[in-house]
PDB file of C-alpha atoms and ligand atoms in Angstrom:
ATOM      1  CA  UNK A   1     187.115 297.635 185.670  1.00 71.00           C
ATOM      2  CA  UNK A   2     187.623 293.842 185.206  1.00 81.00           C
ATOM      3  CA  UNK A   3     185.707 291.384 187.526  1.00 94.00           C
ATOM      4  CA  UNK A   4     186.290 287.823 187.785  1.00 97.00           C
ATOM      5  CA  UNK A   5     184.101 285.131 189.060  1.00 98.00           C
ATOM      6  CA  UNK A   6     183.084 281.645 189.018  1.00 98.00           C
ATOM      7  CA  UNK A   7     180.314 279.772 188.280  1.00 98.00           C
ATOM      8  CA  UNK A   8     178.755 276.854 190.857  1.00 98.00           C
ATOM      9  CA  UNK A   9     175.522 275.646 191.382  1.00 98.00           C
ATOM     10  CA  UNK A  10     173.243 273.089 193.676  1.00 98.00           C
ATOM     11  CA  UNK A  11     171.200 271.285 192.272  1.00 98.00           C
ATOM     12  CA  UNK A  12     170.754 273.557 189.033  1.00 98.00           C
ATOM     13  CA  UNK A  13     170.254 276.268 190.933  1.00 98.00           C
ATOM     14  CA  UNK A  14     172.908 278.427 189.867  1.00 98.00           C
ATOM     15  CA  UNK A  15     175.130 281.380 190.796  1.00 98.00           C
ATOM     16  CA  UNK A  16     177.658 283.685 190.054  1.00 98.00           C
ATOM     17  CA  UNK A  17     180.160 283.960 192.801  1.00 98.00           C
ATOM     18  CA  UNK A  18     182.626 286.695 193.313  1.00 98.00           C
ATOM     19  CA  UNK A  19     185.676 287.175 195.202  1.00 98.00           C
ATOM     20  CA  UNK A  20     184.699 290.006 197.650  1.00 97.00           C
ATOM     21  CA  UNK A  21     187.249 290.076 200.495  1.00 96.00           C
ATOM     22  CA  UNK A  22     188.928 293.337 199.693  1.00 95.00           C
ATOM     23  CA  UNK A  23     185.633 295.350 200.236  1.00 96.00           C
ATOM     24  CA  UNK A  24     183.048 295.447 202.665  1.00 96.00           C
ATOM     25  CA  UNK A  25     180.413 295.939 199.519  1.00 97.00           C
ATOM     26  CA  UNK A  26     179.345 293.988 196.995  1.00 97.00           C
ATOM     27  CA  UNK A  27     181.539 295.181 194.011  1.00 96.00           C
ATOM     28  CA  UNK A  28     178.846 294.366 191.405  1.00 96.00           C
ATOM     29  CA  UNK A  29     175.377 297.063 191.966  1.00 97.00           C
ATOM     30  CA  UNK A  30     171.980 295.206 191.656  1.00 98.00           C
ATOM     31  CA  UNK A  31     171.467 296.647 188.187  1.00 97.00           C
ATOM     32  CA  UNK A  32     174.848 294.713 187.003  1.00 96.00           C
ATOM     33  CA  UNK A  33     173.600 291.213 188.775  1.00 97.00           C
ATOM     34  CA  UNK A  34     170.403 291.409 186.533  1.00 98.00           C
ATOM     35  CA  UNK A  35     173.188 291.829 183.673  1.00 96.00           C
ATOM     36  CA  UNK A  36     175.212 289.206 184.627  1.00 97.00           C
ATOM     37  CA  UNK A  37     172.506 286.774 184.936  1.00 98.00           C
ATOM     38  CA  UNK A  38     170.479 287.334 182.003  1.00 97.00           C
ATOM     39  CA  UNK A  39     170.777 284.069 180.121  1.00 98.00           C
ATOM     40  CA  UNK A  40     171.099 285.668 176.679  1.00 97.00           C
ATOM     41  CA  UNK A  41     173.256 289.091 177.691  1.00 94.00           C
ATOM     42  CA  UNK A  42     175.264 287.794 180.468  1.00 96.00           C
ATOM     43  CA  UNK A  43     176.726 284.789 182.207  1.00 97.00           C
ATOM     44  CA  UNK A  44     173.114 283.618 183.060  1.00 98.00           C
ATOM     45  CA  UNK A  45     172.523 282.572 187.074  1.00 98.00           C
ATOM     46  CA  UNK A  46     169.535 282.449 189.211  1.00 98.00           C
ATOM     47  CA  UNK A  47     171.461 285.169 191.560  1.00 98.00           C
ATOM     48  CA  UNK A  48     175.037 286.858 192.568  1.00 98.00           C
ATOM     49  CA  UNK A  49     176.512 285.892 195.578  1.00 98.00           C
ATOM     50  CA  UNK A  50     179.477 287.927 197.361  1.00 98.00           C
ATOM     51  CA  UNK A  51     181.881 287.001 199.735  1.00 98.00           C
ATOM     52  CA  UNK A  52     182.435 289.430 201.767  1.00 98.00           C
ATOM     53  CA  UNK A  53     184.658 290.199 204.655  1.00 96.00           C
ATOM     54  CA  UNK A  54     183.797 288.754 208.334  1.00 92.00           C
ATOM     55  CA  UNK A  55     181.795 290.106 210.825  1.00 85.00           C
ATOM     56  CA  UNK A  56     181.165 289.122 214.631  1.00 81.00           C
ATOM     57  CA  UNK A  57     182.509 285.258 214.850  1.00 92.00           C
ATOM     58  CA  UNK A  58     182.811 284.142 211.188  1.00 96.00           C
ATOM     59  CA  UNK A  59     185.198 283.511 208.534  1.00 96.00           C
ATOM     60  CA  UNK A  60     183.174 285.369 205.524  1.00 97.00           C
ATOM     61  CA  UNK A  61     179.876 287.394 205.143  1.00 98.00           C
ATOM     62  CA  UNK A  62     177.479 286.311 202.482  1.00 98.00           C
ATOM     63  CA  UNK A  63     175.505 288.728 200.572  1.00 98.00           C
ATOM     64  CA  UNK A  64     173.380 287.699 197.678  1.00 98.00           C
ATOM     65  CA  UNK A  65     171.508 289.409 194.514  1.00 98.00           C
ATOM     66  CA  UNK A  66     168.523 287.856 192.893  1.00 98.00           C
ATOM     67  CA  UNK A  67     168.446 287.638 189.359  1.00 98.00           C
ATOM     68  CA  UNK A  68     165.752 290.630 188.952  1.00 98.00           C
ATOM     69  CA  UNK A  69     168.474 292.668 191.151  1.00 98.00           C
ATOM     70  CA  UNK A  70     166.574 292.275 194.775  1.00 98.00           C
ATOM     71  CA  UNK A  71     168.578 291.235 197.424  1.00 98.00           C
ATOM     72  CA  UNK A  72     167.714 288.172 199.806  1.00 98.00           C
ATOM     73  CA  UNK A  73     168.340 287.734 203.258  1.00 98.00           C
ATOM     74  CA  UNK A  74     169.325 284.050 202.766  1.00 98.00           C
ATOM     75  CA  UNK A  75     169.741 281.304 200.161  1.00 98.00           C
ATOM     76  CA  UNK A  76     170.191 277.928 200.985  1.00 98.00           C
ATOM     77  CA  UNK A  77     171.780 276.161 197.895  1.00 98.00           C
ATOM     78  CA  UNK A  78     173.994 279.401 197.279  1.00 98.00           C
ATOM     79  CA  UNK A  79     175.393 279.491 201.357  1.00 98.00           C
ATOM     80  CA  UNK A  80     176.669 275.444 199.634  1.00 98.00           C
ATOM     81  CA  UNK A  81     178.380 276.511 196.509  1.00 98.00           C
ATOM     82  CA  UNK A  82     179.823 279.820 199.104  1.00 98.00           C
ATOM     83  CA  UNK A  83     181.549 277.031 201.061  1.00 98.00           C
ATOM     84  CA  UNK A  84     183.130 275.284 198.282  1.00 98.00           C
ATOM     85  CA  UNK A  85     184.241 278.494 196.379  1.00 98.00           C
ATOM     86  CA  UNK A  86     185.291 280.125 200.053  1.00 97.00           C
ATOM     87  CA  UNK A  87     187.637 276.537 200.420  1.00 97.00           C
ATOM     88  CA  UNK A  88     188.818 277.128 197.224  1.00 96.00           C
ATOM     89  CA  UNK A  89     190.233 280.828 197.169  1.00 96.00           C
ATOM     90  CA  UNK A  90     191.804 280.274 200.522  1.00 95.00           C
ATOM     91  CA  UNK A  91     193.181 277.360 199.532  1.00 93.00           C
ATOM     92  CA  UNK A  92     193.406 275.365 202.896  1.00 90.00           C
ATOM     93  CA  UNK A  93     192.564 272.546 204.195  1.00 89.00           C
ATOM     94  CA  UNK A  94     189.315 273.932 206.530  1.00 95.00           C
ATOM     95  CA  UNK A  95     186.281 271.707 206.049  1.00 97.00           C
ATOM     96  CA  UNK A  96     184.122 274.245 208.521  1.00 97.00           C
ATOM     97  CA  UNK A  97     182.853 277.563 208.165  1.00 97.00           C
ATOM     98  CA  UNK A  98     180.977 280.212 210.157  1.00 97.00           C
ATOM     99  CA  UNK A  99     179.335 282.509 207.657  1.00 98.00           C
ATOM    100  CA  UNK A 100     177.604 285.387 207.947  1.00 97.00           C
ATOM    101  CA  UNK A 101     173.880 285.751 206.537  1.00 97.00           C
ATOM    102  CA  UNK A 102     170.902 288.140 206.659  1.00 94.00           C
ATOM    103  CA  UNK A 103     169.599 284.650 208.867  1.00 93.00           C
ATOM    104  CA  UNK A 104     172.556 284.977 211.313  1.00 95.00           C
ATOM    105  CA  UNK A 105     175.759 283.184 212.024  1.00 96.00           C
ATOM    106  CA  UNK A 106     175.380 279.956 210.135  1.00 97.00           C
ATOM    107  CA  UNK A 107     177.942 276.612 210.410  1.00 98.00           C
ATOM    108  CA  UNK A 108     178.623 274.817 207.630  1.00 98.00           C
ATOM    109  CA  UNK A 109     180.824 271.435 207.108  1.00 98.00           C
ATOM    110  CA  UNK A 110     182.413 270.391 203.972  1.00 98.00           C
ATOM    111  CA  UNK A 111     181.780 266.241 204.657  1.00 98.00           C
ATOM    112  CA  UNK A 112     184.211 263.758 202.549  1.00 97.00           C
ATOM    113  CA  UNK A 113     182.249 262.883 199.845  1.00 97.00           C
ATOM    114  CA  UNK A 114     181.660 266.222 198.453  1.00 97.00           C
ATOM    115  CA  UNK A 115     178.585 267.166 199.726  1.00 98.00           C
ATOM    116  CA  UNK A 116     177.770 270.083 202.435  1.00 98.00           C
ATOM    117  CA  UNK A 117     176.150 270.390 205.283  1.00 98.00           C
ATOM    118  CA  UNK A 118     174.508 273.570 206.894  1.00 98.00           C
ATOM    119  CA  UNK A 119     173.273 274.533 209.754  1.00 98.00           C
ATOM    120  CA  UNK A 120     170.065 276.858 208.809  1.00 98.00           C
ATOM    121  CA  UNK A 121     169.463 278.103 212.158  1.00 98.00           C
ATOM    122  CA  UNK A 122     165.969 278.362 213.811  1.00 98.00           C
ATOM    123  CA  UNK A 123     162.729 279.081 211.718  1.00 98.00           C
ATOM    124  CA  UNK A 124     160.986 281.711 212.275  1.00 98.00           C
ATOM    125  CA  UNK A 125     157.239 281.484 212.445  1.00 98.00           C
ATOM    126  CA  UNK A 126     154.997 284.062 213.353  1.00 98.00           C
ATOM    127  CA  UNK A 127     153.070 286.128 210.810  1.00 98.00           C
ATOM    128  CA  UNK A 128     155.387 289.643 212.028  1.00 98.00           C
ATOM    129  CA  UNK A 129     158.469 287.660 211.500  1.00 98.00           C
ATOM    130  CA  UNK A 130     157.585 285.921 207.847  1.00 98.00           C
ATOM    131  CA  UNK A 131     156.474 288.585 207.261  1.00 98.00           C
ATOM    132  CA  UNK A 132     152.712 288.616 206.304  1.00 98.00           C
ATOM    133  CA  UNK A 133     149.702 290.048 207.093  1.00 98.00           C
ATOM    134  CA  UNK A 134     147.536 286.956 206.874  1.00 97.00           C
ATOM    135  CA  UNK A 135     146.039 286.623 210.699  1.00 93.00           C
ATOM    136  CA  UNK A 136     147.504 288.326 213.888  1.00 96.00           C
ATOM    137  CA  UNK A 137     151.341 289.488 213.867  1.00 98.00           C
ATOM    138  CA  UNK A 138     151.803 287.237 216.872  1.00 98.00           C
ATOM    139  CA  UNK A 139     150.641 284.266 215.738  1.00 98.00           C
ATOM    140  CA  UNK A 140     151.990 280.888 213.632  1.00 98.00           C
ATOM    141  CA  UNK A 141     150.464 281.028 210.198  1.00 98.00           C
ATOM    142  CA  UNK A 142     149.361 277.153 209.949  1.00 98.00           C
ATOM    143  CA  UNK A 143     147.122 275.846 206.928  1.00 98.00           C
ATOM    144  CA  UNK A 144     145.381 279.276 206.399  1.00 98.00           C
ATOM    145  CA  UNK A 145     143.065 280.031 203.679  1.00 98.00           C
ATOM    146  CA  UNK A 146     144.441 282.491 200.921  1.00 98.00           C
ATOM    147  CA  UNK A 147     142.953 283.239 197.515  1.00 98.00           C
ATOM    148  CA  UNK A 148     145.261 282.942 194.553  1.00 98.00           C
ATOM    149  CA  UNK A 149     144.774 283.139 191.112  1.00 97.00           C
ATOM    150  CA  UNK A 150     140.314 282.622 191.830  1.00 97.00           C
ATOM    151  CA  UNK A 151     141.370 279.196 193.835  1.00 97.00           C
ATOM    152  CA  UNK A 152     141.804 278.775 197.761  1.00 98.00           C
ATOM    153  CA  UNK A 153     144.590 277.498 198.539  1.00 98.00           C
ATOM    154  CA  UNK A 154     145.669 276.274 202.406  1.00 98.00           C
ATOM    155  CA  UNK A 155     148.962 278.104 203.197  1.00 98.00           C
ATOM    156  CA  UNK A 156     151.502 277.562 206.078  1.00 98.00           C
ATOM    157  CA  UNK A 157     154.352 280.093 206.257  1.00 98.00           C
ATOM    158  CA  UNK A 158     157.633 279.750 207.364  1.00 98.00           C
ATOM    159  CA  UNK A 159     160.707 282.474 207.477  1.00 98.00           C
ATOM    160  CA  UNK A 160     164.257 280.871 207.135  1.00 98.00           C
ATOM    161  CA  UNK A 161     165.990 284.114 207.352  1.00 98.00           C
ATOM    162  CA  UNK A 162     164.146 284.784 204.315  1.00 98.00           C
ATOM    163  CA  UNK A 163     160.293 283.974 203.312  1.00 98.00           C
ATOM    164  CA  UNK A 164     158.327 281.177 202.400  1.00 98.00           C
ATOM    165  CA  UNK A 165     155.152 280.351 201.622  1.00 99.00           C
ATOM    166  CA  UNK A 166     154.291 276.544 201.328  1.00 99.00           C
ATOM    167  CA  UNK A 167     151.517 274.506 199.763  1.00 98.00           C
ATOM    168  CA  UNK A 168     150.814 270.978 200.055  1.00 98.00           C
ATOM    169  CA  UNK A 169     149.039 269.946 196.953  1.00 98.00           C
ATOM    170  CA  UNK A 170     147.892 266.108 195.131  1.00 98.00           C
ATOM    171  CA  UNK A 171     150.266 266.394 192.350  1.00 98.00           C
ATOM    172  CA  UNK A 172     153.163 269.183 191.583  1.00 98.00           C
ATOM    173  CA  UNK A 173     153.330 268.450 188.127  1.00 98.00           C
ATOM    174  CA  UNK A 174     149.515 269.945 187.784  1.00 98.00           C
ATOM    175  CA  UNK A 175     150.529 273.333 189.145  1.00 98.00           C
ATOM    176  CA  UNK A 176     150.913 276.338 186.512  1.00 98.00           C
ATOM    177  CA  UNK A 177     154.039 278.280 188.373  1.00 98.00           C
ATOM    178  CA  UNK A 178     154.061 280.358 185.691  1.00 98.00           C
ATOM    179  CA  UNK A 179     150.970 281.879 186.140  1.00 98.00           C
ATOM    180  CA  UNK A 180     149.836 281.086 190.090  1.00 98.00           C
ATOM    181  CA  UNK A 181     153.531 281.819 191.202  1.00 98.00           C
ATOM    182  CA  UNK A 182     154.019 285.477 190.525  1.00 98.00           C
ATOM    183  CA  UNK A 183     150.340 285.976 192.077  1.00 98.00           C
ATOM    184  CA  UNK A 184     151.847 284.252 195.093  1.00 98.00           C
ATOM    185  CA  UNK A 185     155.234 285.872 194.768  1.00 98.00           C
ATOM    186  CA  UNK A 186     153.290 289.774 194.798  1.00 98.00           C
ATOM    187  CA  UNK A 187     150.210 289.133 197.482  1.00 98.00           C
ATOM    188  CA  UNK A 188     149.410 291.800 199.093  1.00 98.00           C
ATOM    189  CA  UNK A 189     149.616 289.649 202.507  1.00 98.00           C
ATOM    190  CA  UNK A 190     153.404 289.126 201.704  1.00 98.00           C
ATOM    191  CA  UNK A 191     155.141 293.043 202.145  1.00 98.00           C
ATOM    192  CA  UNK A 192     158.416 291.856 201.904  1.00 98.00           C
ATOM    193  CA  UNK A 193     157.019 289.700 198.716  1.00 98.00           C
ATOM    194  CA  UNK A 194     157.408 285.841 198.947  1.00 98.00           C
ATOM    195  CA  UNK A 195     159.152 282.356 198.004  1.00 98.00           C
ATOM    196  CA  UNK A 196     156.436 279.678 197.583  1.00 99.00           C
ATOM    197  CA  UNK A 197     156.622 276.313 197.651  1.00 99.00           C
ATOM    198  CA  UNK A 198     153.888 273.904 196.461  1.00 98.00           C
ATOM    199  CA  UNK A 199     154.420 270.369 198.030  1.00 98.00           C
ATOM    200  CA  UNK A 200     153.195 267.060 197.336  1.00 98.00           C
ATOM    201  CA  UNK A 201     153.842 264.197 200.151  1.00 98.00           C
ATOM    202  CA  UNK A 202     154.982 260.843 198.446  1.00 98.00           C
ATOM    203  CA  UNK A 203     155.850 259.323 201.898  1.00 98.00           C
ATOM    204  CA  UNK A 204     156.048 260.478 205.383  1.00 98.00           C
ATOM    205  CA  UNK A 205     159.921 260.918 204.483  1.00 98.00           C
ATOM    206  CA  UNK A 206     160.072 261.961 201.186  1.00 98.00           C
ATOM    207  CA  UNK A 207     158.478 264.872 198.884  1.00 98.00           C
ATOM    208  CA  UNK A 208     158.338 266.266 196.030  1.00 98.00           C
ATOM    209  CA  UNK A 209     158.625 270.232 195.592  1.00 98.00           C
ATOM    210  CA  UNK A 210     158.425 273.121 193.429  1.00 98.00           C
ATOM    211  CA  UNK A 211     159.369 276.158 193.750  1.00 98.00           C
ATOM    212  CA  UNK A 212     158.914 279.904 192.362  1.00 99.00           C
ATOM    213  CA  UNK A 213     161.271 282.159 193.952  1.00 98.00           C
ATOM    214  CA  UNK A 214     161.084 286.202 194.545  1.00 98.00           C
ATOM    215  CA  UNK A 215     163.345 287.733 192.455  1.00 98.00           C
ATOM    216  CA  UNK A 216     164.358 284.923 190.524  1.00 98.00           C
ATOM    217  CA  UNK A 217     161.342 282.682 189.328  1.00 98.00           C
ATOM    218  CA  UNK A 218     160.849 279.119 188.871  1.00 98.00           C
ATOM    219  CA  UNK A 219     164.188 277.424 189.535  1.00 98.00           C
ATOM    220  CA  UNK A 220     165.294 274.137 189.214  1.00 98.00           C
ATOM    221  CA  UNK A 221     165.714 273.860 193.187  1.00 98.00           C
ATOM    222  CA  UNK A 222     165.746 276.311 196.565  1.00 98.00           C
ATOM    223  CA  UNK A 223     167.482 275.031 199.789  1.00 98.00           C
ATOM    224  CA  UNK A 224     166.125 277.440 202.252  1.00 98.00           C
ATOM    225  CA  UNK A 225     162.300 276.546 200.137  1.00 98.00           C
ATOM    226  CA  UNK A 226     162.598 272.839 200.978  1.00 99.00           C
ATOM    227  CA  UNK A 227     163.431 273.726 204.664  1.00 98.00           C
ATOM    228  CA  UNK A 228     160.835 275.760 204.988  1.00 99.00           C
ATOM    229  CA  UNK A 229     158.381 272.720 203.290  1.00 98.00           C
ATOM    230  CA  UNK A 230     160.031 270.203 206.109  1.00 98.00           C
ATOM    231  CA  UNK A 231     159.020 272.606 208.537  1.00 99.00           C
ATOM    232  CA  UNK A 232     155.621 273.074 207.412  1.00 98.00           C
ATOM    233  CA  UNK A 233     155.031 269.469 206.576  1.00 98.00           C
ATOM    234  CA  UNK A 234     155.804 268.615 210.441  1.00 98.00           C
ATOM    235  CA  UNK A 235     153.590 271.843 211.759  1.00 98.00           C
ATOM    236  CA  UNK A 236     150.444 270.251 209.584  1.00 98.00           C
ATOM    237  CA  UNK A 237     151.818 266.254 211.043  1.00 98.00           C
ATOM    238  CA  UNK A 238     152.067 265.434 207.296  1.00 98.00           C
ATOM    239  CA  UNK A 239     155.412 264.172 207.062  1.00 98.00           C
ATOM    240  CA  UNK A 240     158.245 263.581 209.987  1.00 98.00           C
ATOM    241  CA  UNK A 241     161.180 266.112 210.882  1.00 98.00           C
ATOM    242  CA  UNK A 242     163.425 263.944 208.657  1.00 98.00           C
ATOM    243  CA  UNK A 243     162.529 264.039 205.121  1.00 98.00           C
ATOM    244  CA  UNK A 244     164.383 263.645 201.230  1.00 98.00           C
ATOM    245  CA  UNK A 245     163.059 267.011 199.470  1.00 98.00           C
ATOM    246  CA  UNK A 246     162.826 266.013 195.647  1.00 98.00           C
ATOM    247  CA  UNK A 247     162.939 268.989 193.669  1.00 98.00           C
ATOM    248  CA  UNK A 248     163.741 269.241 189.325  1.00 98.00           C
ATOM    249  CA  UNK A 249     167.270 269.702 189.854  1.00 98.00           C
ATOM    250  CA  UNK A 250     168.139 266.796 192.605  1.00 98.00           C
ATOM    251  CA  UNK A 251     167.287 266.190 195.450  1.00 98.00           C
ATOM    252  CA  UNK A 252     168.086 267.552 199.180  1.00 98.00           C
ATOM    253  CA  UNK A 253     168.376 265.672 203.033  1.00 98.00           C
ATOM    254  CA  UNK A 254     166.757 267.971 205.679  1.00 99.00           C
ATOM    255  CA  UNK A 255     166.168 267.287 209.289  1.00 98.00           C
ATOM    256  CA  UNK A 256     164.685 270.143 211.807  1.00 98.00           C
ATOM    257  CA  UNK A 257     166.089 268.925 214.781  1.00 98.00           C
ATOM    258  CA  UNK A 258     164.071 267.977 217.640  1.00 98.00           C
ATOM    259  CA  UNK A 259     166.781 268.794 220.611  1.00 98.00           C
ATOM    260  CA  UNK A 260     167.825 272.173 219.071  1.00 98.00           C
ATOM    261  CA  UNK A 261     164.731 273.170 216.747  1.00 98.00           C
ATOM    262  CA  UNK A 262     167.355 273.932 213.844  1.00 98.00           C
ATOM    263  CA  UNK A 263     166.629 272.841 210.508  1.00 98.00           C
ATOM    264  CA  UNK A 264     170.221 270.848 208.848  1.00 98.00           C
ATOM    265  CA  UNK A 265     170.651 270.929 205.348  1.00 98.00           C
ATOM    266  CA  UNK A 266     172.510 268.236 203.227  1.00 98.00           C
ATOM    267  CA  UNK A 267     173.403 268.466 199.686  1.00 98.00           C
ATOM    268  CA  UNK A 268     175.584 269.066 196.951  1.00 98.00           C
ATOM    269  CA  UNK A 269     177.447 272.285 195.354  1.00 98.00           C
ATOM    270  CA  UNK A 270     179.376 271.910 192.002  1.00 98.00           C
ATOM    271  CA  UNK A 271     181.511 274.300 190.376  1.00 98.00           C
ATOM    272  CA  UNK A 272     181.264 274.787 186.322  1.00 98.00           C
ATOM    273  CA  UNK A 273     183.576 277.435 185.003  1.00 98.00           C
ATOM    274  CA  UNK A 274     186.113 280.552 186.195  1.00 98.00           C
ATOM    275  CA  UNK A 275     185.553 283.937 183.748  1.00 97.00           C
ATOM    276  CA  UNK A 276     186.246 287.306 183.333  1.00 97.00           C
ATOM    277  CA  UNK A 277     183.129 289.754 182.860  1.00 95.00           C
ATOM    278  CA  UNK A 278     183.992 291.888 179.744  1.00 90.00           C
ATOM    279  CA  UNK A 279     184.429 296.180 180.862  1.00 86.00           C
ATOM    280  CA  UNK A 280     180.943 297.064 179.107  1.00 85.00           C
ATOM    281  CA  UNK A 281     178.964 294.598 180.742  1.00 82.00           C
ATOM    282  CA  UNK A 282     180.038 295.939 184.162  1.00 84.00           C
ATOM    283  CA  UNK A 283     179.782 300.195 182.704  1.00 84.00           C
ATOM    284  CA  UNK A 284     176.368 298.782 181.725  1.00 71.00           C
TER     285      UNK A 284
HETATM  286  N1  LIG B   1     167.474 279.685 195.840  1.00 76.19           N
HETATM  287  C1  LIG B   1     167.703 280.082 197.152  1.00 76.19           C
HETATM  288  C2  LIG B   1     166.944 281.259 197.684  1.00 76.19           C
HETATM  289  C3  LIG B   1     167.398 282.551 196.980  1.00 76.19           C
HETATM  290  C4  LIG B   1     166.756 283.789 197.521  1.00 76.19           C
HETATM  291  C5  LIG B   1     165.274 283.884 197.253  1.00 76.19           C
HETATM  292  N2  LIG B   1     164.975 283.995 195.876  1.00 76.19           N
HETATM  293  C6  LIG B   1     164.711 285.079 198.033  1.00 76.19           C
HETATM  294  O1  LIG B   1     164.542 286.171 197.466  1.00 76.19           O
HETATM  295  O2  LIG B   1     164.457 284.930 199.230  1.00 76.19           O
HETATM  296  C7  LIG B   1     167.853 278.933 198.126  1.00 76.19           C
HETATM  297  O3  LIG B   1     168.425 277.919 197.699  1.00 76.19           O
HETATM  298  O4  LIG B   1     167.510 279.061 199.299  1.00 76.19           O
END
């Protein structure tokens, strides 16, 4: 069996995509994505995204794999670089798409110079729906105390289809992700596990992030992570609803709307290369 797929990513934070419209499953098992994006053994990607047949109102279904073969509900830079590789297989001239996500029906607009727009849909915010078990199921989880790595850190948590756990700190550069993030990532107050972001405000308008990400690590940027962190910083008043995310890889414009409470994402997506994956990759 002989797979093709291309490569895209936003903002260096990068995916395989494949060609899924024949088949209402993924054609690639979770133990193949952690194949395919090994950096050494495979084609190397922080995740494998499908695109899959529609369901309800929309044009495709998204499904994604993390890197360490978990599956996500939702990624934000990967629903970008769906768009652009959707466009290009069909081959029209469509500049909007409904797609289907583990966050709902989401609309997204290809805009004229090359960047994409998404509509992320509602956040979610009570502890049940994160989910987490910091503080009661029914209520918003809003600069709460939790104890990571033998430090106390204050925690607001956010679901955007899939969760996140955000930090505002003095500087991002001073945070060890490689050691603090996995202890965020595997909390036993997180069941579903977690994304964390750790946020430091430059300007009511613009911030700086970092991100480790379940299933994948630290990665050079997460759309549904900076969100989240827009989201959080408005819930703690310490930035406005309207705010330049600057992450390693580039940065992102996101606005949660104040007449519809959804949170619009603006960015790029940038295909690199088309390939073949080789039979004994995919027989394993
Ligand atoms: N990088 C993504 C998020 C990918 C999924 C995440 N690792 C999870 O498991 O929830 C983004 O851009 O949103």
């Amino acid at each position: 069996m002989t797979v093709s797929f291309t490569k895209y990513h936003g903002l260096g934070n990068d995916f395989i995509l494949i060609d899924n419209r024949h088949l209402p499953q993924p054609i690639v098992t979770p133990e193949q994505a952690i194949k395919l994006c090994d950096r050494n053994f495979g084609i190397g990607a922080n995740g494998v995204i499908f695109a899959l047949p529609r369901q309800e109102q929309a044009d495709y279904t998204m499904r994604i794999f993390n890197s360490d073969g978990s599956e996500s509900e939702m990624c934000g830079n990967g629903i970008r670089c769906l768009a652009k590789f959707i466009a290009e297989i069909d081959n029209d001239n469509k500049t909007k798409y409904k797609i289907y996500t583990g966050a709902g029906l989401l609309g997204i607009e290809l805009q004229p110079d090359g960047q994409v727009k998404v509509d992320m849909g509602q956040p979610k915010l009570l502890a049940s729906e994160i989910p987490t078990t910091l503080g009661n199921a029914d209520e918003k989880i809003v600069n709460q105390t939790l104890e990571v790595a033998g430090k106390s850190w204050s925690v607001t948590c956010v679901n955007m289809g899939n969760p996140h756990c955000v930090t505002f700190v003095e500087n991002v550069a001073d945070i060890a992700l490689e050691i603090v993030g996995p202890q965020f990532e595997h909390h036993s107050v997180f069941p579903e596990r977690t994304n964390t972001e750790f946020i430091q405000v430059i300007s009511p308008n613009y911030v700086k992030m970092r991100v480790w990400e379940r299933g994948a690590g630290a990665t050079l940027a997460c759309g549904t992570g900076a969100c989240a962190s827009v989201v959080a910083g408005v819930l703690t008043q310490r930035s406005e609803n309207k705010v330049t995310v600057e992450l390693p890889g580039g940065c992102l414009e996101i606005e949660w709307s104040t007449t519809d409470q959804k949170v619009y994402m603006t960015g790029p997506a940038e295909k690199v290369f088309t390939g073949v994956i080789n039979e004994s990759i995919m027989n394993l």
